[in-house]
């Protein structure tokens, strides 16, 4: 069920949400889609392709990756320099990885896999 007030579409058994117009995501830049404080998706366009990852850096749990430095298929957190793969979410030099999302562009619109709220790992110990 879509509780985020974004139009949805089903494709290949996956529910996608219409989150942006294509013209709003520029090459080498990103756009942050905020569902709530703990659930944000950063969309990046690199070499014409779109990638969607959690916007929340695993290092200090800061919602800043959309402001990170994009190089090739990675993004560097602007706070402490952690580097993540945009393809896999893998952190360079660690076993940690960001949540990645399927993303689809069609007729000038960008659709991202409907996210599900998950309890952040740092809250498990509370």
mmCIF file with all atom_site columns, C-alpha atoms in Angstrom:
data_model
loop_
_atom_site.group_PDB
_atom_site.id
_atom_site.type_symbol
_atom_site.label_atom_id
_atom_site.label_alt_id
_atom_site.label_comp_id
_atom_site.label_asym_id
_atom_site.label_entity_id
_atom_site.label_seq_id
_atom_site.pdbx_PDB_ins_code
_atom_site.Cartn_x
_atom_site.Cartn_y
_atom_site.Cartn_z
_atom_site.occupancy
_atom_site.B_iso_or_equiv
_atom_site.pdbx_formal_charge
_atom_site.auth_seq_id
_atom_site.auth_comp_id
_atom_site.auth_asym_id
_atom_site.auth_atom_id
_atom_site.pdbx_PDB_model_num
ATOM 1   C CA . UNK A 1 1   ? 0.000  0.000  0.000   1.00 0.00 ? 1   UNK A CA 1
ATOM 2   C CA . UNK A 1 2   ? 1.322  3.440  -1.001  1.00 0.00 ? 2   UNK A CA 1
ATOM 3   C CA . UNK A 1 3   ? 1.162  5.772  1.983   1.00 0.00 ? 3   UNK A CA 1
ATOM 4   C CA . UNK A 1 4   ? 3.520  8.369  0.494   1.00 0.00 ? 4   UNK A CA 1
ATOM 5   C CA . UNK A 1 5   ? 1.079  10.204 -1.807  1.00 0.00 ? 5   UNK A CA 1
ATOM 6   C CA . UNK A 1 6   ? 3.089  9.513  -4.962  1.00 0.00 ? 6   UNK A CA 1
ATOM 7   C CA . UNK A 1 7   ? 1.357  8.052  -8.010  1.00 0.00 ? 7   UNK A CA 1
ATOM 8   C CA . UNK A 1 8   ? 2.260  4.386  -8.406  1.00 0.00 ? 8   UNK A CA 1
ATOM 9   C CA . UNK A 1 9   ? 2.643  1.958  -11.268 1.00 0.00 ? 9   UNK A CA 1
ATOM 10  C CA . UNK A 1 10  ? 3.276  -1.779 -11.384 1.00 0.00 ? 10  UNK A CA 1
ATOM 11  C CA . UNK A 1 11  ? 6.050  -3.072 -13.666 1.00 0.00 ? 11  UNK A CA 1
ATOM 12  C CA . UNK A 1 12  ? 7.471  -6.599 -13.751 1.00 0.00 ? 12  UNK A CA 1
ATOM 13  C CA . UNK A 1 13  ? 5.935  -7.375 -10.363 1.00 0.00 ? 13  UNK A CA 1
ATOM 14  C CA . UNK A 1 14  ? 7.483  -4.322 -8.678  1.00 0.00 ? 14  UNK A CA 1
ATOM 15  C CA . UNK A 1 15  ? 5.541  -1.299 -7.454  1.00 0.00 ? 15  UNK A CA 1
ATOM 16  C CA . UNK A 1 16  ? 7.190  1.964  -8.471  1.00 0.00 ? 16  UNK A CA 1
ATOM 17  C CA . UNK A 1 17  ? 6.364  5.482  -7.316  1.00 0.00 ? 17  UNK A CA 1
ATOM 18  C CA . UNK A 1 18  ? 6.467  8.469  -9.660  1.00 0.00 ? 18  UNK A CA 1
ATOM 19  C CA . UNK A 1 19  ? 8.882  10.723 -7.746  1.00 0.00 ? 19  UNK A CA 1
ATOM 20  C CA . UNK A 1 20  ? 10.273 13.241 -10.238 1.00 0.00 ? 20  UNK A CA 1
ATOM 21  C CA . UNK A 1 21  ? 10.368 14.602 -13.736 1.00 0.00 ? 21  UNK A CA 1
ATOM 22  C CA . UNK A 1 22  ? 13.443 13.528 -15.708 1.00 0.00 ? 22  UNK A CA 1
ATOM 23  C CA . UNK A 1 23  ? 14.469 17.129 -16.348 1.00 0.00 ? 23  UNK A CA 1
ATOM 24  C CA . UNK A 1 24  ? 14.882 17.660 -12.596 1.00 0.00 ? 24  UNK A CA 1
ATOM 25  C CA . UNK A 1 25  ? 17.779 15.188 -12.228 1.00 0.00 ? 25  UNK A CA 1
ATOM 26  C CA . UNK A 1 26  ? 20.901 16.547 -13.911 1.00 0.00 ? 26  UNK A CA 1
ATOM 27  C CA . UNK A 1 27  ? 24.002 14.666 -15.047 1.00 0.00 ? 27  UNK A CA 1
ATOM 28  C CA . UNK A 1 28  ? 26.503 14.224 -12.204 1.00 0.00 ? 28  UNK A CA 1
ATOM 29  C CA . UNK A 1 29  ? 24.033 15.626 -9.686  1.00 0.00 ? 29  UNK A CA 1
ATOM 30  C CA . UNK A 1 30  ? 21.344 14.243 -7.446  1.00 0.00 ? 30  UNK A CA 1
ATOM 31  C CA . UNK A 1 31  ? 17.872 14.812 -6.144  1.00 0.00 ? 31  UNK A CA 1
ATOM 32  C CA . UNK A 1 32  ? 16.680 13.829 -2.684  1.00 0.00 ? 32  UNK A CA 1
ATOM 33  C CA . UNK A 1 33  ? 13.252 12.284 -2.275  1.00 0.00 ? 33  UNK A CA 1
ATOM 34  C CA . UNK A 1 34  ? 12.067 12.548 1.338   1.00 0.00 ? 34  UNK A CA 1
ATOM 35  C CA . UNK A 1 35  ? 9.427  10.111 2.486   1.00 0.00 ? 35  UNK A CA 1
ATOM 36  C CA . UNK A 1 36  ? 10.063 10.785 6.180   1.00 0.00 ? 36  UNK A CA 1
ATOM 37  C CA . UNK A 1 37  ? 13.031 11.588 8.432   1.00 0.00 ? 37  UNK A CA 1
ATOM 38  C CA . UNK A 1 38  ? 14.390 8.029  8.376   1.00 0.00 ? 38  UNK A CA 1
ATOM 39  C CA . UNK A 1 39  ? 13.417 7.169  4.800   1.00 0.00 ? 39  UNK A CA 1
ATOM 40  C CA . UNK A 1 40  ? 15.050 9.244  2.088   1.00 0.00 ? 40  UNK A CA 1
ATOM 41  C CA . UNK A 1 41  ? 16.256 8.235  -1.357  1.00 0.00 ? 41  UNK A CA 1
ATOM 42  C CA . UNK A 1 42  ? 18.989 10.052 -3.270  1.00 0.00 ? 42  UNK A CA 1
ATOM 43  C CA . UNK A 1 43  ? 18.653 9.756  -7.043  1.00 0.00 ? 43  UNK A CA 1
ATOM 44  C CA . UNK A 1 44  ? 21.820 10.242 -9.101  1.00 0.00 ? 44  UNK A CA 1
ATOM 45  C CA . UNK A 1 45  ? 22.324 10.524 -12.871 1.00 0.00 ? 45  UNK A CA 1
ATOM 46  C CA . UNK A 1 46  ? 25.750 9.315  -14.057 1.00 0.00 ? 46  UNK A CA 1
ATOM 47  C CA . UNK A 1 47  ? 26.575 8.839  -17.736 1.00 0.00 ? 47  UNK A CA 1
ATOM 48  C CA . UNK A 1 48  ? 22.878 9.191  -18.497 1.00 0.00 ? 48  UNK A CA 1
ATOM 49  C CA . UNK A 1 49  ? 21.849 6.340  -16.190 1.00 0.00 ? 49  UNK A CA 1
ATOM 50  C CA . UNK A 1 50  ? 19.891 6.687  -12.958 1.00 0.00 ? 50  UNK A CA 1
ATOM 51  C CA . UNK A 1 51  ? 20.807 5.196  -9.575  1.00 0.00 ? 51  UNK A CA 1
ATOM 52  C CA . UNK A 1 52  ? 18.815 5.291  -6.341  1.00 0.00 ? 52  UNK A CA 1
ATOM 53  C CA . UNK A 1 53  ? 20.326 4.753  -2.890  1.00 0.00 ? 53  UNK A CA 1
ATOM 54  C CA . UNK A 1 54  ? 19.438 5.633  0.663   1.00 0.00 ? 54  UNK A CA 1
ATOM 55  C CA . UNK A 1 55  ? 20.317 9.257  1.361   1.00 0.00 ? 55  UNK A CA 1
ATOM 56  C CA . UNK A 1 56  ? 21.376 8.429  4.914   1.00 0.00 ? 56  UNK A CA 1
ATOM 57  C CA . UNK A 1 57  ? 25.119 7.869  5.390   1.00 0.00 ? 57  UNK A CA 1
ATOM 58  C CA . UNK A 1 58  ? 25.880 4.803  7.493   1.00 0.00 ? 58  UNK A CA 1
ATOM 59  C CA . UNK A 1 59  ? 28.853 6.408  9.246   1.00 0.00 ? 59  UNK A CA 1
ATOM 60  C CA . UNK A 1 60  ? 27.088 9.096  11.281  1.00 0.00 ? 60  UNK A CA 1
ATOM 61  C CA . UNK A 1 61  ? 23.477 8.463  10.231  1.00 0.00 ? 61  UNK A CA 1
ATOM 62  C CA . UNK A 1 62  ? 23.288 11.805 8.457   1.00 0.00 ? 62  UNK A CA 1
ATOM 63  C CA . UNK A 1 63  ? 20.906 12.509 5.559   1.00 0.00 ? 63  UNK A CA 1
ATOM 64  C CA . UNK A 1 64  ? 23.534 14.108 3.319   1.00 0.00 ? 64  UNK A CA 1
ATOM 65  C CA . UNK A 1 65  ? 24.536 11.760 0.503   1.00 0.00 ? 65  UNK A CA 1
ATOM 66  C CA . UNK A 1 66  ? 22.507 13.737 -2.032  1.00 0.00 ? 66  UNK A CA 1
ATOM 67  C CA . UNK A 1 67  ? 25.044 16.544 -1.421  1.00 0.00 ? 67  UNK A CA 1
ATOM 68  C CA . UNK A 1 68  ? 28.038 14.229 -1.856  1.00 0.00 ? 68  UNK A CA 1
ATOM 69  C CA . UNK A 1 69  ? 30.766 14.317 -4.481  1.00 0.00 ? 69  UNK A CA 1
ATOM 70  C CA . UNK A 1 70  ? 29.972 12.051 -7.448  1.00 0.00 ? 70  UNK A CA 1
ATOM 71  C CA . UNK A 1 71  ? 32.893 10.417 -9.236  1.00 0.00 ? 71  UNK A CA 1
ATOM 72  C CA . UNK A 1 72  ? 32.408 7.656  -11.775 1.00 0.00 ? 72  UNK A CA 1
ATOM 73  C CA . UNK A 1 73  ? 29.837 5.362  -10.132 1.00 0.00 ? 73  UNK A CA 1
ATOM 74  C CA . UNK A 1 74  ? 30.464 6.405  -6.526  1.00 0.00 ? 74  UNK A CA 1
ATOM 75  C CA . UNK A 1 75  ? 29.333 9.101  -4.133  1.00 0.00 ? 75  UNK A CA 1
ATOM 76  C CA . UNK A 1 76  ? 31.509 10.463 -1.321  1.00 0.00 ? 76  UNK A CA 1
ATOM 77  C CA . UNK A 1 77  ? 29.762 11.596 1.863   1.00 0.00 ? 77  UNK A CA 1
ATOM 78  C CA . UNK A 1 78  ? 30.391 15.334 2.291   1.00 0.00 ? 78  UNK A CA 1
ATOM 79  C CA . UNK A 1 79  ? 30.753 14.998 6.090   1.00 0.00 ? 79  UNK A CA 1
ATOM 80  C CA . UNK A 1 80  ? 33.410 12.342 6.648   1.00 0.00 ? 80  UNK A CA 1
ATOM 81  C CA . UNK A 1 81  ? 34.355 11.030 3.219   1.00 0.00 ? 81  UNK A CA 1
ATOM 82  C CA . UNK A 1 82  ? 32.828 7.564  3.216   1.00 0.00 ? 82  UNK A CA 1
ATOM 83  C CA . UNK A 1 83  ? 32.557 6.348  -0.385  1.00 0.00 ? 83  UNK A CA 1
ATOM 84  C CA . UNK A 1 84  ? 29.623 4.283  -1.645  1.00 0.00 ? 84  UNK A CA 1
ATOM 85  C CA . UNK A 1 85  ? 28.988 2.477  -4.920  1.00 0.00 ? 85  UNK A CA 1
ATOM 86  C CA . UNK A 1 86  ? 25.897 3.848  -6.639  1.00 0.00 ? 86  UNK A CA 1
ATOM 87  C CA . UNK A 1 87  ? 25.328 0.452  -8.263  1.00 0.00 ? 87  UNK A CA 1
ATOM 88  C CA . UNK A 1 88  ? 25.465 -1.764 -5.175  1.00 0.00 ? 88  UNK A CA 1
ATOM 89  C CA . UNK A 1 89  ? 25.489 0.600  -2.174  1.00 0.00 ? 89  UNK A CA 1
ATOM 90  C CA . UNK A 1 90  ? 28.707 -1.093 -0.999  1.00 0.00 ? 90  UNK A CA 1
ATOM 91  C CA . UNK A 1 91  ? 30.922 1.058  1.218   1.00 0.00 ? 91  UNK A CA 1
ATOM 92  C CA . UNK A 1 92  ? 34.527 1.146  0.073   1.00 0.00 ? 92  UNK A CA 1
ATOM 93  C CA . UNK A 1 93  ? 36.734 -0.355 2.781   1.00 0.00 ? 93  UNK A CA 1
ATOM 94  C CA . UNK A 1 94  ? 33.858 -1.834 4.792   1.00 0.00 ? 94  UNK A CA 1
ATOM 95  C CA . UNK A 1 95  ? 31.282 -4.607 4.628   1.00 0.00 ? 95  UNK A CA 1
ATOM 96  C CA . UNK A 1 96  ? 28.459 -2.127 5.172   1.00 0.00 ? 96  UNK A CA 1
ATOM 97  C CA . UNK A 1 97  ? 26.230 -1.081 2.319   1.00 0.00 ? 97  UNK A CA 1
ATOM 98  C CA . UNK A 1 98  ? 23.445 1.386  1.642   1.00 0.00 ? 98  UNK A CA 1
ATOM 99  C CA . UNK A 1 99  ? 20.001 0.247  0.632   1.00 0.00 ? 99  UNK A CA 1
ATOM 100 C CA . UNK A 1 100 ? 19.649 0.502  -3.140  1.00 0.00 ? 100 UNK A CA 1
ATOM 101 C CA . UNK A 1 101 ? 16.384 0.856  -5.026  1.00 0.00 ? 101 UNK A CA 1
ATOM 102 C CA . UNK A 1 102 ? 15.256 -0.109 -8.499  1.00 0.00 ? 102 UNK A CA 1
ATOM 103 C CA . UNK A 1 103 ? 14.721 2.945  -10.635 1.00 0.00 ? 103 UNK A CA 1
ATOM 104 C CA . UNK A 1 104 ? 12.994 3.388  -13.948 1.00 0.00 ? 104 UNK A CA 1
ATOM 105 C CA . UNK A 1 105 ? 12.704 6.323  -16.340 1.00 0.00 ? 105 UNK A CA 1
ATOM 106 C CA . UNK A 1 106 ? 9.845  6.488  -18.816 1.00 0.00 ? 106 UNK A CA 1
ATOM 107 C CA . UNK A 1 107 ? 8.441  9.268  -21.006 1.00 0.00 ? 107 UNK A CA 1
ATOM 108 C CA . UNK A 1 108 ? 10.021 12.083 -19.005 1.00 0.00 ? 108 UNK A CA 1
ATOM 109 C CA . UNK A 1 109 ? 9.183  10.683 -15.572 1.00 0.00 ? 109 UNK A CA 1
ATOM 110 C CA . UNK A 1 110 ? 11.320 8.948  -12.932 1.00 0.00 ? 110 UNK A CA 1
ATOM 111 C CA . UNK A 1 111 ? 9.930  6.046  -10.961 1.00 0.00 ? 111 UNK A CA 1
ATOM 112 C CA . UNK A 1 112 ? 11.608 4.492  -7.936  1.00 0.00 ? 112 UNK A CA 1
ATOM 113 C CA . UNK A 1 113 ? 10.834 1.183  -6.272  1.00 0.00 ? 113 UNK A CA 1
ATOM 114 C CA . UNK A 1 114 ? 8.359  1.738  -3.478  1.00 0.00 ? 114 UNK A CA 1
ATOM 115 C CA . UNK A 1 115 ? 10.414 1.838  -0.276  1.00 0.00 ? 115 UNK A CA 1
ATOM 116 C CA . UNK A 1 116 ? 9.468  0.102  2.911   1.00 0.00 ? 116 UNK A CA 1
ATOM 117 C CA . UNK A 1 117 ? 10.220 1.599  6.293   1.00 0.00 ? 117 UNK A CA 1
ATOM 118 C CA . UNK A 1 118 ? 12.913 -0.324 8.140   1.00 0.00 ? 118 UNK A CA 1
ATOM 119 C CA . UNK A 1 119 ? 14.239 0.210  11.632  1.00 0.00 ? 119 UNK A CA 1
ATOM 120 C CA . UNK A 1 120 ? 17.761 1.676  11.307  1.00 0.00 ? 120 UNK A CA 1
ATOM 121 C CA . UNK A 1 121 ? 20.465 -0.716 12.533  1.00 0.00 ? 121 UNK A CA 1
ATOM 122 C CA . UNK A 1 122 ? 21.689 1.824  15.083  1.00 0.00 ? 122 UNK A CA 1
ATOM 123 C CA . UNK A 1 123 ? 18.264 1.685  16.769  1.00 0.00 ? 123 UNK A CA 1
ATOM 124 C CA . UNK A 1 124 ? 18.428 -2.082 17.278  1.00 0.00 ? 124 UNK A CA 1
ATOM 125 C CA . UNK A 1 125 ? 20.371 -1.623 20.508  1.00 0.00 ? 125 UNK A CA 1
ATOM 126 C CA . UNK A 1 126 ? 17.912 0.874  22.039  1.00 0.00 ? 126 UNK A CA 1
#
